[in-house]
Structures are given as structure tokens and as C-alpha cells.
Short mmCIF file of C-alpha atoms and ligand atoms in Angstrom, two decimals:
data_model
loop_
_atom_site.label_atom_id
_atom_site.label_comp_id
_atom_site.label_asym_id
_atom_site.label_seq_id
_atom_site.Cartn_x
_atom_site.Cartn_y
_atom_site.Cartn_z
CA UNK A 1417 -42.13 5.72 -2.42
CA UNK A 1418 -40.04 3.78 -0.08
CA UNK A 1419 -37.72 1.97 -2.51
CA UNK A 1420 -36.19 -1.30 -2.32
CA UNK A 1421 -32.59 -0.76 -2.93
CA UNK A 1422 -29.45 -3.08 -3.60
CA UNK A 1423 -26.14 -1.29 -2.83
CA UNK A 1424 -23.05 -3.58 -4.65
CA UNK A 1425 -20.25 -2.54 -2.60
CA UNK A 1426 -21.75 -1.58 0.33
CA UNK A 1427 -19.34 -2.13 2.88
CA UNK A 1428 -17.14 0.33 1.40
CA UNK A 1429 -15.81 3.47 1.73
CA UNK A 1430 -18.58 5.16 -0.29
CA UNK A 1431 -21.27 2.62 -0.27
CA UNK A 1432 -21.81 2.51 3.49
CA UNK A 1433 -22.30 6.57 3.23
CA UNK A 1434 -24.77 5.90 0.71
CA UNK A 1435 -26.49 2.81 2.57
CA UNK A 1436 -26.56 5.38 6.03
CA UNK A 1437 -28.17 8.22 3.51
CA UNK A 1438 -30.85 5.76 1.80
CA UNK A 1439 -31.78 4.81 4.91
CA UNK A 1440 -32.39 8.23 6.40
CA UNK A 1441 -34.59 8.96 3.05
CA UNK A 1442 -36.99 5.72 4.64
CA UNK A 1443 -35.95 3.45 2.11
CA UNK A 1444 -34.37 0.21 2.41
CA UNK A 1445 -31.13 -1.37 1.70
CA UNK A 1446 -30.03 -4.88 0.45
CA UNK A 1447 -26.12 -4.13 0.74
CA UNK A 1448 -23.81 -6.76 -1.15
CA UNK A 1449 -20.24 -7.16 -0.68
CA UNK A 1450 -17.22 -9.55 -0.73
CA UNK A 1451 -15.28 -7.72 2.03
CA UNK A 1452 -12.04 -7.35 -0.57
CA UNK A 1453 -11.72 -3.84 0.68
CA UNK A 1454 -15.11 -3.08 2.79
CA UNK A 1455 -15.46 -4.01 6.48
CA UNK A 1456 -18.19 -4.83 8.38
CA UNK A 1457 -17.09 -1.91 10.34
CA UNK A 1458 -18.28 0.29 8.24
CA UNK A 1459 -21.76 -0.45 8.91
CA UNK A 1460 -22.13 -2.27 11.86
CA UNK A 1461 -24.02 0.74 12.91
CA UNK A 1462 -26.82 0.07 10.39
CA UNK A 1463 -27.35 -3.96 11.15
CA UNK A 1464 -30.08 -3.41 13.95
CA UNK A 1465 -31.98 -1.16 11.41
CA UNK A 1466 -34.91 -3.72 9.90
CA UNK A 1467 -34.56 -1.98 6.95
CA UNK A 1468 -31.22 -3.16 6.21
CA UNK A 1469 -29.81 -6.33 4.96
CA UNK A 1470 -26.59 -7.40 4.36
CA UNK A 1471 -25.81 -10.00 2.15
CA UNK A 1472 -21.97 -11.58 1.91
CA UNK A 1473 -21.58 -12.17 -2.02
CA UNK A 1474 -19.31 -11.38 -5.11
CA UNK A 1475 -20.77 -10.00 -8.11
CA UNK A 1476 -18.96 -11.86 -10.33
CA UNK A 1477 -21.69 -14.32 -10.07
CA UNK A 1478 -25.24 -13.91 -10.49
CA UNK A 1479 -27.76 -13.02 -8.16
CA UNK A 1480 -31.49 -13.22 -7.98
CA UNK A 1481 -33.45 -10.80 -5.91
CA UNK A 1482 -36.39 -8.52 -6.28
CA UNK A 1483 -35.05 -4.56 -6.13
CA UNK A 1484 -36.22 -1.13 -7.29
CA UNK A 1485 -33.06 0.47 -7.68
CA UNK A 1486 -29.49 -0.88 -8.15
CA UNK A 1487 -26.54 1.20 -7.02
CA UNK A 1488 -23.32 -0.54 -8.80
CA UNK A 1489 -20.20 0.49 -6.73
CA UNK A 1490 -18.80 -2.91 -5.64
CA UNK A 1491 -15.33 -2.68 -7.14
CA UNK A 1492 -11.94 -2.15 -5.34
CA UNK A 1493 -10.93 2.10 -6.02
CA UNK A 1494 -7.47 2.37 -4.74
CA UNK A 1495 -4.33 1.58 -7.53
CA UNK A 1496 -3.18 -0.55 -4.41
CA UNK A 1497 -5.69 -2.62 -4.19
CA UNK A 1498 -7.40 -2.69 -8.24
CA UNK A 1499 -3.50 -3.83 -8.86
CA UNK A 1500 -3.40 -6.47 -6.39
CA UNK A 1501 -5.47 -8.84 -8.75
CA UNK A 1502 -5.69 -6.93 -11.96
CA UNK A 1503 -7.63 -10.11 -13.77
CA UNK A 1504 -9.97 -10.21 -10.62
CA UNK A 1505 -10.43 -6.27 -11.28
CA UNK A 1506 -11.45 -6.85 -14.90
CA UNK A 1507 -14.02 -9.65 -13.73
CA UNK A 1508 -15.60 -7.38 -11.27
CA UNK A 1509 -16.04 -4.40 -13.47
CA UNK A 1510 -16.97 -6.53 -16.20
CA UNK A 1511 -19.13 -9.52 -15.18
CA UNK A 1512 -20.37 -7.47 -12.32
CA UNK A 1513 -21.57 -5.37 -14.76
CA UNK A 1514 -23.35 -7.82 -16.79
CA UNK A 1515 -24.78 -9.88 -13.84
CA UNK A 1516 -26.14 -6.64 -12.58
CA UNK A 1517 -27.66 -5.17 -15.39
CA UNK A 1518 -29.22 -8.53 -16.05
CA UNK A 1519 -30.88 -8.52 -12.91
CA UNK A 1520 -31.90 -5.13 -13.55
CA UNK A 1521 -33.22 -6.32 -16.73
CA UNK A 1522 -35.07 -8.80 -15.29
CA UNK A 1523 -37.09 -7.20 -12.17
CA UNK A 1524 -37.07 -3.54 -14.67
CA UNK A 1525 -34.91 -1.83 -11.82
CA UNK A 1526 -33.49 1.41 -12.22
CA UNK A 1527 -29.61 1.14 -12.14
CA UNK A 1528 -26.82 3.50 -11.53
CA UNK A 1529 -23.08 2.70 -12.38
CA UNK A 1530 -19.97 4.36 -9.73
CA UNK A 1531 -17.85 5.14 -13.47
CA UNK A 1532 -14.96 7.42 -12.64
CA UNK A 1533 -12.68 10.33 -14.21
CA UNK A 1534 -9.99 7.32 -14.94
CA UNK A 1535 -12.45 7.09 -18.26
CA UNK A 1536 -10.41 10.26 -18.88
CA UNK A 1537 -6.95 8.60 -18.62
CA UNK A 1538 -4.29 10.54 -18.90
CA UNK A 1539 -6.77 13.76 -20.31
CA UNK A 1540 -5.95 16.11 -22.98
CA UNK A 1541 -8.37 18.05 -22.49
CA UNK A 1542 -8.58 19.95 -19.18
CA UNK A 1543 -10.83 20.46 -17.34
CA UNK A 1544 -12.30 17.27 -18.41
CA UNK A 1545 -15.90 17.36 -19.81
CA UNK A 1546 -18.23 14.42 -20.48
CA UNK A 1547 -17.98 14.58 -24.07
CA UNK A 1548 -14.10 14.03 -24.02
CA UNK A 1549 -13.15 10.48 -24.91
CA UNK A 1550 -10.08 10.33 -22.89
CA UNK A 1551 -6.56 9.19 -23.28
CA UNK A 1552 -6.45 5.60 -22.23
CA UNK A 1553 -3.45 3.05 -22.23
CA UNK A 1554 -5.33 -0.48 -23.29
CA UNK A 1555 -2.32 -2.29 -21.72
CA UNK A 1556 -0.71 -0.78 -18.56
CA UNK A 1557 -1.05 -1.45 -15.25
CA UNK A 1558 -4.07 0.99 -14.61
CA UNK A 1559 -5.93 -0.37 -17.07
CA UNK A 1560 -7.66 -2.99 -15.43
CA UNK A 1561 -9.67 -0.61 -13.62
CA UNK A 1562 -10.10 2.64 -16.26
CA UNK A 1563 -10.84 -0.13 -19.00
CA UNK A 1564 -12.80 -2.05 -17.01
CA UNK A 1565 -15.23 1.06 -16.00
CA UNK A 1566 -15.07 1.77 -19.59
CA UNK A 1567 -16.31 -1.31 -20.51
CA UNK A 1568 -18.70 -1.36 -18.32
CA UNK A 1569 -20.48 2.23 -19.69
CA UNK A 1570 -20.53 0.51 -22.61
CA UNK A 1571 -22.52 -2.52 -21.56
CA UNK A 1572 -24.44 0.36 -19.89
CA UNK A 1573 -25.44 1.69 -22.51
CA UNK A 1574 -25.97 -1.19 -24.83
CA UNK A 1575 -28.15 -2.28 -22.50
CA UNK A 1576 -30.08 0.77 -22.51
CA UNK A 1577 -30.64 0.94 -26.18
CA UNK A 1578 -30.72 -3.13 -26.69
CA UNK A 1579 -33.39 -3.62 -24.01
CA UNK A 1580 -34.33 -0.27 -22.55
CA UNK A 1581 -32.38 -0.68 -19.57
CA UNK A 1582 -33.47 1.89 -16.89
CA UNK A 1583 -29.70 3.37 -16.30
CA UNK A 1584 -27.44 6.24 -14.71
CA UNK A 1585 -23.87 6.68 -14.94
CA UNK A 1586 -21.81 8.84 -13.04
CA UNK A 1587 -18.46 9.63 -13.27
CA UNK A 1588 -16.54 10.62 -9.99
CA UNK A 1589 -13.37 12.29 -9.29
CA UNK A 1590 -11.14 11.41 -6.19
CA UNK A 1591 -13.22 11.39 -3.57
CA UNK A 1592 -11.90 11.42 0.21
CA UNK A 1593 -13.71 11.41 4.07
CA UNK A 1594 -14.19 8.86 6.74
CA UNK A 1595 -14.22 5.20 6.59
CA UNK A 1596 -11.32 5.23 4.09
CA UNK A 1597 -9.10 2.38 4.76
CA UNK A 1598 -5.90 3.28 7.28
CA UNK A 1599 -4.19 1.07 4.27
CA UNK A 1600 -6.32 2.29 1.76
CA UNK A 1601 -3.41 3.54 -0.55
CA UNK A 1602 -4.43 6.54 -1.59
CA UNK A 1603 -2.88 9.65 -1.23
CA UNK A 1604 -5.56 11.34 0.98
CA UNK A 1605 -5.52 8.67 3.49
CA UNK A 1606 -1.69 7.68 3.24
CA UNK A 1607 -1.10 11.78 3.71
CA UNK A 1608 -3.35 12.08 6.70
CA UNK A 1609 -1.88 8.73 8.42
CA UNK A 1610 1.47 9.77 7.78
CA UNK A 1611 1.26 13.19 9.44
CA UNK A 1612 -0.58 11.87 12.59
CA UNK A 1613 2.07 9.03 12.99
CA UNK A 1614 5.19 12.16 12.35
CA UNK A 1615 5.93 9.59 9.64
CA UNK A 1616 7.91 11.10 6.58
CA UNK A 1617 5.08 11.64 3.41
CA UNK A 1618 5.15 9.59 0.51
CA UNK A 1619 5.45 12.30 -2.54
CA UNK A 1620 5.28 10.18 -5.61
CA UNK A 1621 7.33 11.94 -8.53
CA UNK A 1622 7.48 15.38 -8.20
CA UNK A 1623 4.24 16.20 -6.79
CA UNK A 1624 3.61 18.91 -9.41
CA UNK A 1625 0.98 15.91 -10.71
CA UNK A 1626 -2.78 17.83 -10.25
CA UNK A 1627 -6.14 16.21 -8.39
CA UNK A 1628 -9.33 17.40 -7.56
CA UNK A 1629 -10.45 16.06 -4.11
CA UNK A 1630 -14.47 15.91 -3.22
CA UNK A 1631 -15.66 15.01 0.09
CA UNK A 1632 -17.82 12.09 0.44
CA UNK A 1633 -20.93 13.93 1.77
CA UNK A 1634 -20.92 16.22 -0.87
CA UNK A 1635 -20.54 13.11 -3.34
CA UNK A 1636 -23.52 11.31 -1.71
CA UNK A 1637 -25.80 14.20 -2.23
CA UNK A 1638 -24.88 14.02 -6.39
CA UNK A 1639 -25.51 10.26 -5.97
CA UNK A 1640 -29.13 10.31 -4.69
CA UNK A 1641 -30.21 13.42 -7.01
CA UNK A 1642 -28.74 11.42 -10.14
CA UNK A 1643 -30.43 8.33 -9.44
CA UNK A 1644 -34.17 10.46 -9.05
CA UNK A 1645 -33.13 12.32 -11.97
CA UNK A 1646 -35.52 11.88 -15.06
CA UNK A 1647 -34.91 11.12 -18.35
CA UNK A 1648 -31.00 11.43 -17.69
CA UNK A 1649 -28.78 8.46 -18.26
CA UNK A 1650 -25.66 10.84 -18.33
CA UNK A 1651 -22.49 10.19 -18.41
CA UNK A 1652 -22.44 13.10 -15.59
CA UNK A 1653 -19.23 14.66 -13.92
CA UNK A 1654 -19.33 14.21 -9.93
CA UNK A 1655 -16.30 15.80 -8.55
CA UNK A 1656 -15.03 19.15 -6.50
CA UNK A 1657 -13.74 21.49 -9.28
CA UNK A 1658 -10.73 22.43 -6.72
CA UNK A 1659 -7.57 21.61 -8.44
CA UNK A 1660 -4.33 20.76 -6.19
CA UNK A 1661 -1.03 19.86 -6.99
CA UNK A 1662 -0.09 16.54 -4.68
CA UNK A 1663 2.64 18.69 -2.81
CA UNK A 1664 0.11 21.31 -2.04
CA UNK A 1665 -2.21 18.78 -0.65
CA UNK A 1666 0.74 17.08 1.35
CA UNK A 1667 1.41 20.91 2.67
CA UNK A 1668 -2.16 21.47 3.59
CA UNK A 1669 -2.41 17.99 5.29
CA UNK A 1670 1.34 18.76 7.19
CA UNK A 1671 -0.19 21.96 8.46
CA UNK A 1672 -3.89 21.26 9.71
CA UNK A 1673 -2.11 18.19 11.77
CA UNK A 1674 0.57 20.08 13.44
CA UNK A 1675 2.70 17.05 12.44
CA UNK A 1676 6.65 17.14 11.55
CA UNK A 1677 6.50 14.81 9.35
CA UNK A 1678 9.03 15.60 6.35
CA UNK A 1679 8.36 15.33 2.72
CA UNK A 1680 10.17 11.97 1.22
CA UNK A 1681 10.41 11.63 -3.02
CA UNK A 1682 9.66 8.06 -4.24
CA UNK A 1683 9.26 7.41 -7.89
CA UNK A 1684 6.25 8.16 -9.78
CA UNK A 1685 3.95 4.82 -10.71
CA UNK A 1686 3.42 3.97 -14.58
CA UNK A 1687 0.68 5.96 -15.99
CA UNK A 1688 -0.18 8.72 -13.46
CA UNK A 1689 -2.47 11.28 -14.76
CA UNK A 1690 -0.77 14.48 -14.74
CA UNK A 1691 -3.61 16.54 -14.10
CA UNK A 1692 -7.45 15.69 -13.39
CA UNK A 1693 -9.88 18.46 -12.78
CA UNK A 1694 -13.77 17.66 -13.51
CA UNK A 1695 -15.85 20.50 -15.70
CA UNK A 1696 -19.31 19.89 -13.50
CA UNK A 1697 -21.31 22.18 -15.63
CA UNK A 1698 -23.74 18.90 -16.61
CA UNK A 1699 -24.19 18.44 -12.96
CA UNK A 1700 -24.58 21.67 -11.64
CA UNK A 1701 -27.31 22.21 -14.81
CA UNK A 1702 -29.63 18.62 -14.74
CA UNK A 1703 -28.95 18.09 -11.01
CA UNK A 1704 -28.79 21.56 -10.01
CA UNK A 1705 -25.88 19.60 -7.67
CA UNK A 1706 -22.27 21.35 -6.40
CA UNK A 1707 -20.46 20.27 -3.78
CA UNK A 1708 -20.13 22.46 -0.93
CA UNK A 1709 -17.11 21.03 1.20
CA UNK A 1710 -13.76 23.10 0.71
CA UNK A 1711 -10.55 21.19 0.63
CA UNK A 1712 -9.59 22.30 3.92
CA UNK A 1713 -12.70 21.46 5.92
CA UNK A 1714 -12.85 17.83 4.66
CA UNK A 1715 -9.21 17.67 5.54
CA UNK A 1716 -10.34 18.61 9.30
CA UNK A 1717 -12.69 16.16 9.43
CA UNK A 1718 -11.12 13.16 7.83
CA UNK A 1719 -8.03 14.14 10.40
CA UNK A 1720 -10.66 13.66 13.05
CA UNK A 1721 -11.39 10.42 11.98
CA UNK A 1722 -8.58 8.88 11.29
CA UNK A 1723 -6.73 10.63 14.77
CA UNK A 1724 -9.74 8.78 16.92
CA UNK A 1725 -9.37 5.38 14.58
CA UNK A 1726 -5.30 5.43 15.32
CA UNK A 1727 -5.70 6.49 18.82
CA UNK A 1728 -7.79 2.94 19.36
CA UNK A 1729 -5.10 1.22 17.18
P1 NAD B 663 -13.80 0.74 -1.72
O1 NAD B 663 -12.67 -0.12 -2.12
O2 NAD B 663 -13.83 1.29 -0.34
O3 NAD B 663 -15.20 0.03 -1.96
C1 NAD B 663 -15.41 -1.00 -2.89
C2 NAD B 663 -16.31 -2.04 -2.24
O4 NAD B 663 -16.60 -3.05 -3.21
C3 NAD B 663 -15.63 -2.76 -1.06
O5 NAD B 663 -16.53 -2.86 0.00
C4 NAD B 663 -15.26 -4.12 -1.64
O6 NAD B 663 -15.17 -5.13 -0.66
C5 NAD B 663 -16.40 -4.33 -2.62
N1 NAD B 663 -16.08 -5.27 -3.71
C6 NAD B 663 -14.98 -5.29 -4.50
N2 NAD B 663 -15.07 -6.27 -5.41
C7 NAD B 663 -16.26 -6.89 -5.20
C8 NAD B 663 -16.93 -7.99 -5.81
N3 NAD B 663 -16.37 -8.65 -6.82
N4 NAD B 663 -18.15 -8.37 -5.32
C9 NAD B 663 -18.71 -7.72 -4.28
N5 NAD B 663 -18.12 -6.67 -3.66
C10 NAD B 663 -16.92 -6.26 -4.12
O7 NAD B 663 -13.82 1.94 -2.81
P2 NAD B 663 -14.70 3.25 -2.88
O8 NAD B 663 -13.79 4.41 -2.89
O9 NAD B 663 -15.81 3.21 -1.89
O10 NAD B 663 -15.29 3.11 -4.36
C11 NAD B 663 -16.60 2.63 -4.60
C12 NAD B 663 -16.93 2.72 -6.07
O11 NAD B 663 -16.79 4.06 -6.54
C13 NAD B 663 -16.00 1.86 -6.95
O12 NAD B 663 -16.75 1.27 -7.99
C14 NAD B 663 -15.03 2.86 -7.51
O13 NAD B 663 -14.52 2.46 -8.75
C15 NAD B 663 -15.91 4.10 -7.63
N6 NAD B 663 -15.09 5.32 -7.61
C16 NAD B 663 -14.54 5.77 -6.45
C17 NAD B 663 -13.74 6.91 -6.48
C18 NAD B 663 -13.12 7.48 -5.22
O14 NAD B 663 -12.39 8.47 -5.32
N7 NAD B 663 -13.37 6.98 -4.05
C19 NAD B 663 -13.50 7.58 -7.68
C20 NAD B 663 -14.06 7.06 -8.84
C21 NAD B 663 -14.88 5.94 -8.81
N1 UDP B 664 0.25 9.72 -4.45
C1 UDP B 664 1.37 10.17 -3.75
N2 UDP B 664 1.67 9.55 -2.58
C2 UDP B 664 0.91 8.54 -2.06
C3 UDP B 664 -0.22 8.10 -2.77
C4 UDP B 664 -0.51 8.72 -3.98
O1 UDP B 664 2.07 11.09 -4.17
O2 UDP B 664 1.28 8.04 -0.97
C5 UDP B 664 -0.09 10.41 -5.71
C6 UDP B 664 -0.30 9.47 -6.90
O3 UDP B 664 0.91 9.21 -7.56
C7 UDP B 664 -1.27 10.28 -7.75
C8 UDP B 664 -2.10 11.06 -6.72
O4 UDP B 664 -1.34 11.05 -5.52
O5 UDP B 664 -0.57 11.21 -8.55
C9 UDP B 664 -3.47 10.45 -6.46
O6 UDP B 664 -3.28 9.08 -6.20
P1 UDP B 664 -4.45 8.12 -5.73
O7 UDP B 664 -3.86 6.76 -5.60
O8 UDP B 664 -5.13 8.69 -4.54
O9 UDP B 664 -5.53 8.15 -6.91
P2 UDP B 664 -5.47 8.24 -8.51
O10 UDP B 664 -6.13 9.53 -8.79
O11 UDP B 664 -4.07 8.20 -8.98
O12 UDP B 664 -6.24 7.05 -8.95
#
């Protein structure tokens, strides 16, 4: 069935990878966005196709149109940028949430929530697992966006049980590729700009601090086999299980650019995670879904990108 789809955030850095792959499956796209932190760059590529629509609004408020299938991802994922307006971050995760499970409600859409491993806080449990209820601070300056997202499961999945709200969550780890922002913030992008400008890289703390870095194709492909899942709301993992210290990311980075860019120290932000590594045993079990990237060829390929983007700078 060709579905009708609404993408929230689909002018971002994941959500016009997901609009490109719905469309390629013959389905259509209603993409809404505010343009915080998407660009119509993203997917200028995909306004000719008839089977797209974009539509310039903020979920915050309500919106009436008839959908299948709801993909919720409008919501600003850097620290840079979910800090810039923390109350405005809260709103978004929050009302957004409400406004668009009410509209899935309403037309009895399917609808699948972008949650991520922030749920997890500062985890001690490692690697993290769904069933772990994390290690949250209510009141610091991350928790705009990791209470927010929590929040927002939770209206999830009161809505499910309250009125038998079709729904999917998904919980991804740091995810990385083309299309992130050259300002984006975070530290695959600042690493990668860095090195190709012979800039010095910005190691916050010690870089001993641990991620686990997906690439967005790999990502996409969880994304689409979630939301045709059956009878599975999750919570699911969606993450690469390849665990990297910060400075051996920054290393890797220095290396596959050729830069000589130096390593420069700055102090490490309030409430870092120390370590984030997603158990994807749910995943690989319901969704029969892995990613397949390594480390080092996303790297390659989000160099590419970014070396064409800064050469037309
Ligand atoms: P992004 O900042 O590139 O994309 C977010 C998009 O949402 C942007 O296009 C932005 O303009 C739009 N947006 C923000 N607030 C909005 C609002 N109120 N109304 C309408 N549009 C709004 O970030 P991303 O990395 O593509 O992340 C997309 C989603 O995935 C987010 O919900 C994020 O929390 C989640 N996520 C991402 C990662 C990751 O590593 N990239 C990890 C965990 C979760
Ligand atoms: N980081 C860094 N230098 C940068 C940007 C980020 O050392 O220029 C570190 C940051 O402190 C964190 C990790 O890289 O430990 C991942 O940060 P990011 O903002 O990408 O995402 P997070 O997982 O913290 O939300």
C-alpha cells in the first residue's frame, strides 16, 4: 500500500534521509518543519517529486491533515542547539508530542516517536538495554531534551493504553552522515570540519568519555522496518554497538583527512554521559535489523561530504 506519510522534522538531518527513502518505497511524504535547524537544502532535491509536500509549520501547534503514518522527529538533536532555547525544547518535545498523537488519534494513524539513548542519562548500566530506566538529572542543562523525550514516551504510551494509539518508539544512539549541519555542534561534524579546515579539534574533557556512532543509512533502514513492524510498540534500541572513546574518534577523523590539525582540551559540559553503548539485541531479534556501516567507512563518506560542502563555501 502506498502510504500517506507525515514526516515532523523533515528538513533535517535525519528526516530528509527518511523522506528520500519513503519516497523510493512509492509512498508519499507530507514533510513538516520550522527550519530551527533543517534547511530547505536538504531536500530541495525531492520538491519536483508530486509525491512530496512540504509544509512550513511548528508542531507546537496543532495541525489537521489526513495521514497513514506519522514519523515524529521534528525536534532540534544537537546540545548546541536543544540549549539555545531550553523552554522552546520542552514545548517541542512535549506539545509536539501531544498535538501529534492527537492527530494520530484522530485520523487512527500509525505513529512512530525519534526517542533517544539520552532516556539513559548518565547510564549505570552498560551496555544500555531497553529495560534500564536510566540515570537522569530532572534539572540540568540537558534535561530539556532527555526529559522532554522522556516525557514524551510516556504520553506515548498513555496514549496507547488510554485510546489504543497505534505507536512505535525508537530509541537512537548518536547517529552521524551527510546533511549534518557545518555548525551542527556535534562532535562528528565539529571533528570532521575541523580537520578539513587544519583547525585545532575541540576535545571536551579528557576525551576518555565513550559513544557509539551509527551511520544514517544504516539508521534509516531500522526506521522503516520498525514502523512495518507488527504488534511492536517497543521501546527498541537503534544504534551501532561500536564503542569509541571521543579521542579515538578525533584520531580516526585526524587520520582519514590527512589533516594537521592538533588536539586542543576545553572543559567538559555539565552532565556528559561518560559512556553510551546501545545493547541492540531487541532490534536485531523483532526487526531482524543491524547496522552494517563500520566507523571508518561512514567517516569516509561524511568527509566526502562535508570536503565538497566547504569547498563551495
Ligand atoms: P536536526 O536538528 O537535524 O533535525 C530536527 C528537525 O526538526 C529540523 O529540521 C528542525 O528544523 C525541526 N524542528 C525543530 N523543532 C521543530 C518544531 N517545533 N516544529 C517543527 N519542526 C521542528 O536533528 P536530527 O539529528 O535529524 O534529529 C532528528 C530527531 O531524531 C530528533 O527528534 C532527535 O531528538 C532524534 N535523535 C537524533 C539523534 C542523532 O544522533 N542524530 C539521536 C537521538 C535522537
Ligand atoms: N564533544 C567533544 N568536542 C566537540 C563536540 C562534542 O569532545 O567539539 C564530546 C561531547 O562532550 C560528548 C561527545 O563528544 O562527550 C558527544 O557529543 P555530542 O554533542 O555529539 O552528543 P551527545 O552524545 O553528548 O548528546
Amino acid at each position: 500500500m502506498a502510504y500517506v506519510n507525515l514526516v515532523t522534522g523533515g528538513a533535517g538531518f535525519i528526516g530528509s534521509h527518511l523522506c528520500e527513502a519513503l519516497l523510493a518505497r512509492g509512498e508519499q511524504v507530507l514533510c513538516v518543519d520550522n527550519f530551527f535547524t533543517g534547511r530547505k537544502q536538504n531536500i530541495a532535491h525531492l520538491l519536483t517529486n508530486p509525491y512530496f509536500e512540504l509544509v512550513r509549520h511548528d508542531i507546537t501547534s496543532p495541525l489537521m491533515l489526513e495521514v497513514d503514518r506519522i514519523y515524529n522527529f521534528a525536534c532540534p538533536a544537537s546540545p548546541v542547539h536543544y540549549q539555545y532555547n531550553p523552554v522552546k525544547t520542552i514545548k517541542t518535545n512535549v506539545m509536539g508530542a501531544l498535538n501529534m498523537l492527537g492527530l494520530a488519534k484522530r485520523v487512527k494513524a500509525r505513529i512512530l516517536q525519534a526517542s533517544t539513548s539520552e532516556v539513559y542519562g548518565d547510564p549505570t548500566v552498560h551496555p544500555q538495554v531497553e529495560s534500564y530506566w536510566g540515570n537522569v538529572n530532572p534539572i540540568g542543562i540537558r534535561s530539556c531534551y532527555d526529559e522532554g523525550k522522556r516525557v514524551a514516551e510516556a504520553l506515548f504510551f498513555d496514549y496507547h493504553r488510554q485510546n489504543k494509539v497505534d505507536i512505535r518508539v525508537i530509541r537512537i544512539f548518536n547517529t552521524y552522515g551527510p546533511r549534518m549541519l557545518v555548525n551542527d555542534g556535534r562532535v562528528v561534524s565539529n571533528f570532521v570540519v575541523q580537520a578539513l579546515r587544519n583547525q585545532p579539534i575541540t576535545l571536551y574533557g579528557d576525551g576518555s568519555q565513550t559513544r557509539s556512532f551509527c551511520f544514517v543509512n544504516d539508521l534509516i533502514d531500522g526506521i522503516i522496518r520498525m514502523m512495518n513492524c507488527e504488534g511492536f510498540t517497543g521501546p527498541v534500541n537503534l544504534g551501532n554497538p561500536g564503542e569509541f572513546t571521543i579521542k579515538e574518534l578525533a584520531e580516526q577523523v585526524i587520520e582519514l583527512t590527512g589533516s594537521s590539525s592538533t588536539l586542543e582540551y576545553r572543559p567538559l559540559p555539565e552532565n556528559d554521559p561518560t559512556r553510551r553503548q546501545p545493547n541492540i539485541t531487541l532490534a536485531q531479534e523483532k526487526l531482524g535489523w543491524a547496522p552494517s556501516v563500520p566507523l571508518r567507512e561512514g567517516l569516509k563518506t561524511t568527509i566526502d561530504y562535508f570536503d565538497t560542502l566547504l569547498k563551495t563555501e
